[in-house]
Amino acid sequence: GLHAMPQDGGPDDGGRPEYFLPAGEVARSFAEFCDQRTDKAPFYAQIGFFETHSPLDFGGNKGDDSRGIGILPNYVENDKTRHFFRMLQGSVRQADAAVGAILDALERNGLKQNTLVLFTVDHGISFARAKGTLYDLGLEVALIMRWPGGGIGGGRESGRFLANIDVFPTVLDLIGAPVPSNCQGVGFAPTARGEPDSPEREYVFGEHHEDMHCRCIRSRRYKLIRHFAGYRPFDVPVDPGQFRYLTGPFVELFDLEKDPLEAKCLSTDPAYTEVRQQLDRRLYEHLREVG
């Protein structure tokens, strides 16, 4: 594994940027590995960046508004949100440049065709109703794959409904390794290659332990969130550094087809009683299954 953390970092340095290397340096380390590699055996590299973690000025980031500033529609636009998203865009640009350097190193060393490259992240942005919540902005992550020699390429997009645990069996399928019988993920190797695929999963599940103690179930259309704490930290969608502790409904239900921003809670709407009960049953089944 090649990580953004030098040797003097301890095990719990998560948010302390002084323990991390900028993405450009991490990419250069990987490039050196490729350039100096004498053993031609297959390798596995797990490469982590600190960007786009907070604080966003890490690595000399000054922000990027060269193509404007994109502010999501459920956030108030003011000086603080504009500054946040300008800095976020700069951090994304730094990570993007590092990914480019990694891909260049693979190509320069004749590894482009036969290397499976997978890019993903672990949660949404550090802003209101995103990271640390079970709303879609907290759960949705990037997933980009490339393996020209294995039939994965060409700028295809897929609408398949995935959970991150589905990546593990997919990679095993792609390299011809057996998938353990106790694997909970649903593989999508044919989708990655642009071929007809097996039926997709019906639900994805999410959980968050700190402060909120909440669990969720999400289908293509609906999201149900159960809160097991008597209060919730609620980020104010004006200032990324400000939040309040509020009481709220213990159950939230959203119709994502009609309300993709998850703004209208339907948990007490009689028209959605059957949907709520069905999702509740399946969520509790899942909680029992995973302990």
Coordinates of C-alpha atoms in Angstrom, one line a residue:
G1 CA 0.0 0.0 0.0
L2 CA 1.2 3.5 -0.9
H3 CA -0.5 6.0 1.4
A4 CA -0.4 9.7 1.9
M5 CA 1.1 9.2 5.4
P6 CA 4.9 9.2 6.0
Q7 CA 6.5 7.0 8.6
D8 CA 6.2 9.3 11.6
G9 CA 2.4 9.3 11.5
G10 CA 0.6 7.5 14.3
P11 CA -2.5 5.3 14.0
D12 CA -5.0 8.0 14.9
D13 CA -3.7 11.0 12.9
G14 CA -6.9 11.0 10.8
G15 CA -7.5 14.8 10.5
R16 CA -4.1 16.1 11.2
P17 CA -2.7 17.3 7.9
E18 CA 0.9 17.7 9.2
Y19 CA 1.2 13.9 9.1
F20 CA 0.2 13.6 5.4
L21 CA 2.0 14.2 2.1
P22 CA 0.4 16.2 -0.7
A23 CA -1.2 14.2 -3.5
G24 CA 1.5 15.3 -5.9
E25 CA 4.3 13.8 -3.7
V26 CA 2.3 10.5 -3.3
A27 CA 1.9 10.3 -7.1
R28 CA 5.6 10.9 -7.6
S29 CA 6.4 8.0 -5.1
F30 CA 4.2 5.7 -7.2
A31 CA 5.8 6.9 -10.4
E32 CA 9.2 6.1 -9.0
F33 CA 8.0 2.6 -8.0
C34 CA 6.9 2.1 -11.7
D35 CA 10.1 3.5 -13.2
Q36 CA 12.4 1.5 -10.9
R37 CA 10.5 -1.7 -10.9
T38 CA 12.5 -4.7 -12.0
D39 CA 10.2 -7.5 -10.8
K40 CA 7.6 -8.0 -13.5
A41 CA 5.2 -9.9 -11.3
P42 CA 1.7 -8.5 -10.9
F43 CA 1.4 -5.9 -8.2
Y44 CA -1.4 -4.3 -6.1
A45 CA -1.1 -0.7 -5.1
Q46 CA -3.5 1.1 -2.8
I47 CA -2.9 4.8 -3.1
G48 CA -4.5 7.3 -0.7
F49 CA -4.7 11.1 -0.9
F50 CA -5.5 13.5 1.9
E51 CA -7.2 15.8 -0.6
T52 CA -10.2 16.6 -0.5
H53 CA -10.3 16.3 3.2
S54 CA -10.7 19.3 5.5
P55 CA -8.7 21.6 6.0
L56 CA -9.1 22.4 2.3
D57 CA -6.0 24.6 2.1
F58 CA -3.8 21.5 2.6
G59 CA -0.9 21.2 0.2
G60 CA -0.8 24.9 -0.8
N61 CA -4.4 24.8 -2.2
K62 CA -5.5 28.3 -3.0
G63 CA -8.9 27.3 -4.5
D64 CA -10.0 27.2 -8.1
D65 CA -12.8 29.3 -9.7
S66 CA -11.3 29.2 -13.2
R67 CA -14.5 27.6 -14.5
G68 CA -16.9 29.3 -12.0
I69 CA -18.0 28.0 -8.7
G70 CA -20.6 25.1 -8.5
I71 CA -22.8 25.3 -5.5
L72 CA -25.3 22.5 -5.0
P73 CA -28.9 23.6 -5.1
N74 CA -29.8 22.8 -1.5
Y75 CA -27.1 25.1 -0.1
V76 CA -27.5 28.8 0.5
E77 CA -25.2 30.9 -1.6
N78 CA -23.1 33.4 0.3
D79 CA -19.5 34.3 0.9
K80 CA -18.8 31.3 3.1
T81 CA -20.4 28.7 0.8
R82 CA -18.7 30.3 -2.3
H83 CA -15.3 30.2 -0.4
F84 CA -15.9 26.5 0.6
F85 CA -16.7 25.3 -2.9
R86 CA -13.9 27.3 -4.5
M87 CA -11.5 25.7 -2.1
L88 CA -13.1 22.3 -2.6
Q89 CA -12.7 22.7 -6.4
G90 CA -9.0 23.5 -5.9
S91 CA -8.5 20.4 -3.8
V92 CA -10.3 18.3 -6.4
R93 CA -7.9 19.7 -9.0
Q94 CA -4.9 18.7 -7.0
A95 CA -6.2 15.2 -6.6
D96 CA -7.0 15.1 -10.3
A97 CA -3.5 16.1 -11.3
A98 CA -2.1 13.4 -9.0
V99 CA -4.3 10.8 -10.6
G100 CA -3.1 12.0 -14.0
A101 CA 0.5 11.6 -12.9
I102 CA -0.2 8.0 -11.8
L103 CA -1.9 7.2 -15.1
D104 CA 1.1 8.7 -17.0
A105 CA 3.5 6.6 -15.0
L106 CA 1.6 3.4 -15.9
E107 CA 1.6 4.4 -19.6
R108 CA 5.2 5.3 -19.6
N109 CA 6.2 1.9 -18.3
G110 CA 4.0 -0.1 -20.6
L111 CA 1.5 -0.9 -17.8
K112 CA -1.6 0.9 -19.1
Q113 CA -3.2 -1.9 -21.0
N114 CA -3.0 -4.6 -18.3
T115 CA -3.5 -2.6 -15.1
L116 CA -7.0 -2.3 -13.6
V117 CA -7.3 1.2 -12.1
L118 CA -10.1 1.9 -9.7
F119 CA -10.8 5.3 -8.3
T120 CA -13.2 5.9 -5.5
V121 CA -13.7 7.8 -2.2
D122 CA -15.2 7.0 1.2
H123 CA -18.0 9.5 1.8
G124 CA -19.4 12.8 0.7
I125 CA -18.1 16.4 1.2
S126 CA -17.6 17.9 4.7
F127 CA -20.7 20.1 4.5
A128 CA -24.3 20.2 5.7
R129 CA -26.4 17.1 4.9
A130 CA -23.4 15.3 3.4
K131 CA -20.5 13.7 5.3
G132 CA -21.5 12.2 8.6
T133 CA -25.2 11.8 7.5
L134 CA -27.1 9.2 5.6
Y135 CA -28.6 11.6 3.0
D136 CA -27.5 10.8 -0.5
L137 CA -24.9 13.6 -0.4
G138 CA -23.2 11.7 2.4
L139 CA -23.5 8.2 0.9
E140 CA -22.9 8.8 -2.8
V141 CA -19.2 8.4 -3.9
A142 CA -17.3 8.5 -7.1
L143 CA -16.4 5.2 -8.8
I144 CA -14.3 5.2 -12.0
M145 CA -12.7 2.1 -13.5
R146 CA -10.2 1.6 -16.3
W147 CA -8.6 -1.6 -17.7
P148 CA -8.2 -1.4 -21.5
G149 CA -6.8 -4.9 -21.8
G150 CA -9.7 -6.3 -19.7
G151 CA -12.4 -4.6 -21.7
I152 CA -13.1 -1.7 -19.3
G153 CA -12.7 1.7 -21.0
G154 CA -14.3 3.9 -23.7
G155 CA -15.9 6.4 -21.5
R156 CA -19.0 4.3 -20.7
E157 CA -21.4 5.3 -17.9
S158 CA -23.6 2.8 -16.1
G159 CA -26.8 3.4 -14.2
R160 CA -26.4 0.3 -12.1
F161 CA -27.4 0.5 -8.4
L162 CA -24.2 -0.3 -6.4
A163 CA -22.9 -0.4 -2.9
N164 CA -19.2 -0.1 -2.2
I165 CA -19.1 -3.7 -0.9
D166 CA -19.9 -4.8 -4.5
V167 CA -16.4 -3.7 -5.6
F168 CA -14.6 -6.6 -3.9
P169 CA -16.4 -9.5 -5.7
T170 CA -16.2 -7.5 -8.9
V171 CA -12.4 -7.3 -8.8
L172 CA -12.2 -11.0 -8.0
D173 CA -14.4 -11.8 -11.0
L174 CA -12.4 -9.6 -13.3
I175 CA -9.1 -11.2 -12.4
G176 CA -10.5 -14.7 -12.5
A177 CA -10.3 -15.4 -8.8
P178 CA -13.0 -17.3 -6.9
V179 CA -15.5 -15.2 -4.8
P180 CA -15.8 -16.5 -1.2
S181 CA -19.3 -17.9 -0.5
N182 CA -19.7 -15.6 2.5
C183 CA -19.2 -12.4 0.4
Q184 CA -22.1 -10.0 0.8
G185 CA -21.3 -7.9 -2.2
V186 CA -23.1 -8.3 -5.6
G187 CA -20.5 -8.4 -8.4
F188 CA -20.9 -6.3 -11.5
A189 CA -18.0 -7.3 -13.7
P190 CA -20.2 -7.6 -16.8
T191 CA -21.5 -4.1 -16.3
A192 CA -17.9 -2.8 -16.0
R193 CA -17.2 -4.5 -19.4
G194 CA -20.3 -3.1 -21.0
E195 CA -22.0 -6.5 -21.2
P196 CA -25.5 -7.7 -20.1
D197 CA -25.4 -8.2 -16.4
S198 CA -27.2 -10.1 -13.7
P199 CA -30.1 -8.5 -11.8
E200 CA -28.9 -5.6 -9.6
R201 CA -29.4 -5.3 -5.9
E202 CA -32.7 -4.1 -4.6
Y203 CA -31.4 -2.2 -1.6
V204 CA -28.2 -0.5 -0.2
F205 CA -27.7 0.1 3.5
G206 CA -25.9 2.8 5.4
E207 CA -25.0 3.4 9.0
H208 CA -23.4 6.2 11.0
H209 CA -22.3 5.8 14.6
E210 CA -20.9 9.0 15.9
D211 CA -23.4 11.4 17.5
M212 CA -26.4 10.4 15.4
H213 CA -26.5 6.6 15.7
C214 CA -28.6 6.1 12.6
R215 CA -29.1 3.4 10.0
C216 CA -30.7 3.6 6.6
I217 CA -32.1 1.6 3.7
R218 CA -32.3 2.9 0.2
S219 CA -34.0 1.5 -2.8
R220 CA -33.9 3.0 -6.3
R221 CA -36.8 5.2 -5.3
Y222 CA -37.1 5.5 -1.5
K223 CA -34.8 6.2 1.4
L224 CA -35.7 5.4 5.0
I225 CA -33.5 6.6 7.9
R226 CA -33.9 5.5 11.5
H227 CA -32.4 7.6 14.2
F228 CA -31.5 5.9 17.5
A229 CA -30.4 9.0 19.4
G230 CA -32.7 11.5 20.9
Y231 CA -31.0 14.4 19.1
R232 CA -29.1 15.0 15.9
P233 CA -26.3 17.4 15.0
F234 CA -27.8 19.5 12.2
D235 CA -25.4 21.4 10.0
V236 CA -26.5 24.9 9.1
P237 CA -26.4 25.0 5.2
V238 CA -24.9 28.5 5.3
D239 CA -21.6 28.0 7.2
P240 CA -19.5 24.8 6.9
G241 CA -18.1 25.4 10.4
Q242 CA -21.4 25.8 12.2
F243 CA -24.0 23.2 13.4
R244 CA -26.7 22.8 15.9
Y245 CA -28.0 19.9 18.0
L246 CA -31.7 19.5 17.2
T247 CA -34.4 17.0 18.0
G248 CA -36.1 15.6 14.9
P249 CA -38.2 12.7 13.7
F250 CA -36.9 9.4 14.6
V251 CA -37.8 8.1 11.2
E252 CA -37.3 9.9 7.9
L253 CA -38.7 8.7 4.6
F254 CA -38.0 10.3 1.3
D255 CA -39.4 9.7 -2.2
L256 CA -36.1 10.3 -4.2
E257 CA -37.9 10.2 -7.5
K258 CA -40.0 13.2 -6.6
D259 CA -37.6 14.8 -4.1
P260 CA -33.9 14.0 -4.9
L261 CA -32.7 16.7 -2.5
E262 CA -34.4 14.8 0.4
A263 CA -36.2 18.0 1.6
K264 CA -39.7 16.6 2.3
C265 CA -40.0 13.9 5.0
L266 CA -42.9 11.5 4.3
S267 CA -42.6 9.2 7.4
T268 CA -46.0 10.4 8.7
D269 CA -47.8 10.6 5.4
P270 CA -50.6 7.9 5.3
A271 CA -50.0 7.5 1.5
Y272 CA -46.6 6.1 2.2
T273 CA -47.4 3.8 5.2
E274 CA -47.0 0.6 3.2
V275 CA -43.6 1.8 1.8
R276 CA -42.4 2.7 5.2
Q277 CA -43.4 -0.6 6.7
Q278 CA -41.8 -2.6 3.9
L279 CA -38.5 -0.7 4.2
D280 CA -38.6 -0.9 8.0
R281 CA -38.9 -4.7 7.9
R282 CA -36.1 -5.1 5.5
L283 CA -33.8 -2.7 7.4
Y284 CA -34.3 -4.6 10.7
E285 CA -33.7 -7.9 8.8
H286 CA -30.4 -6.4 7.7
L287 CA -29.4 -5.2 11.2
R288 CA -30.0 -8.7 12.5
E289 CA -28.0 -10.2 9.7
V290 CA -24.9 -8.1 10.4
G291 CA -25.3 -8.0 14.1

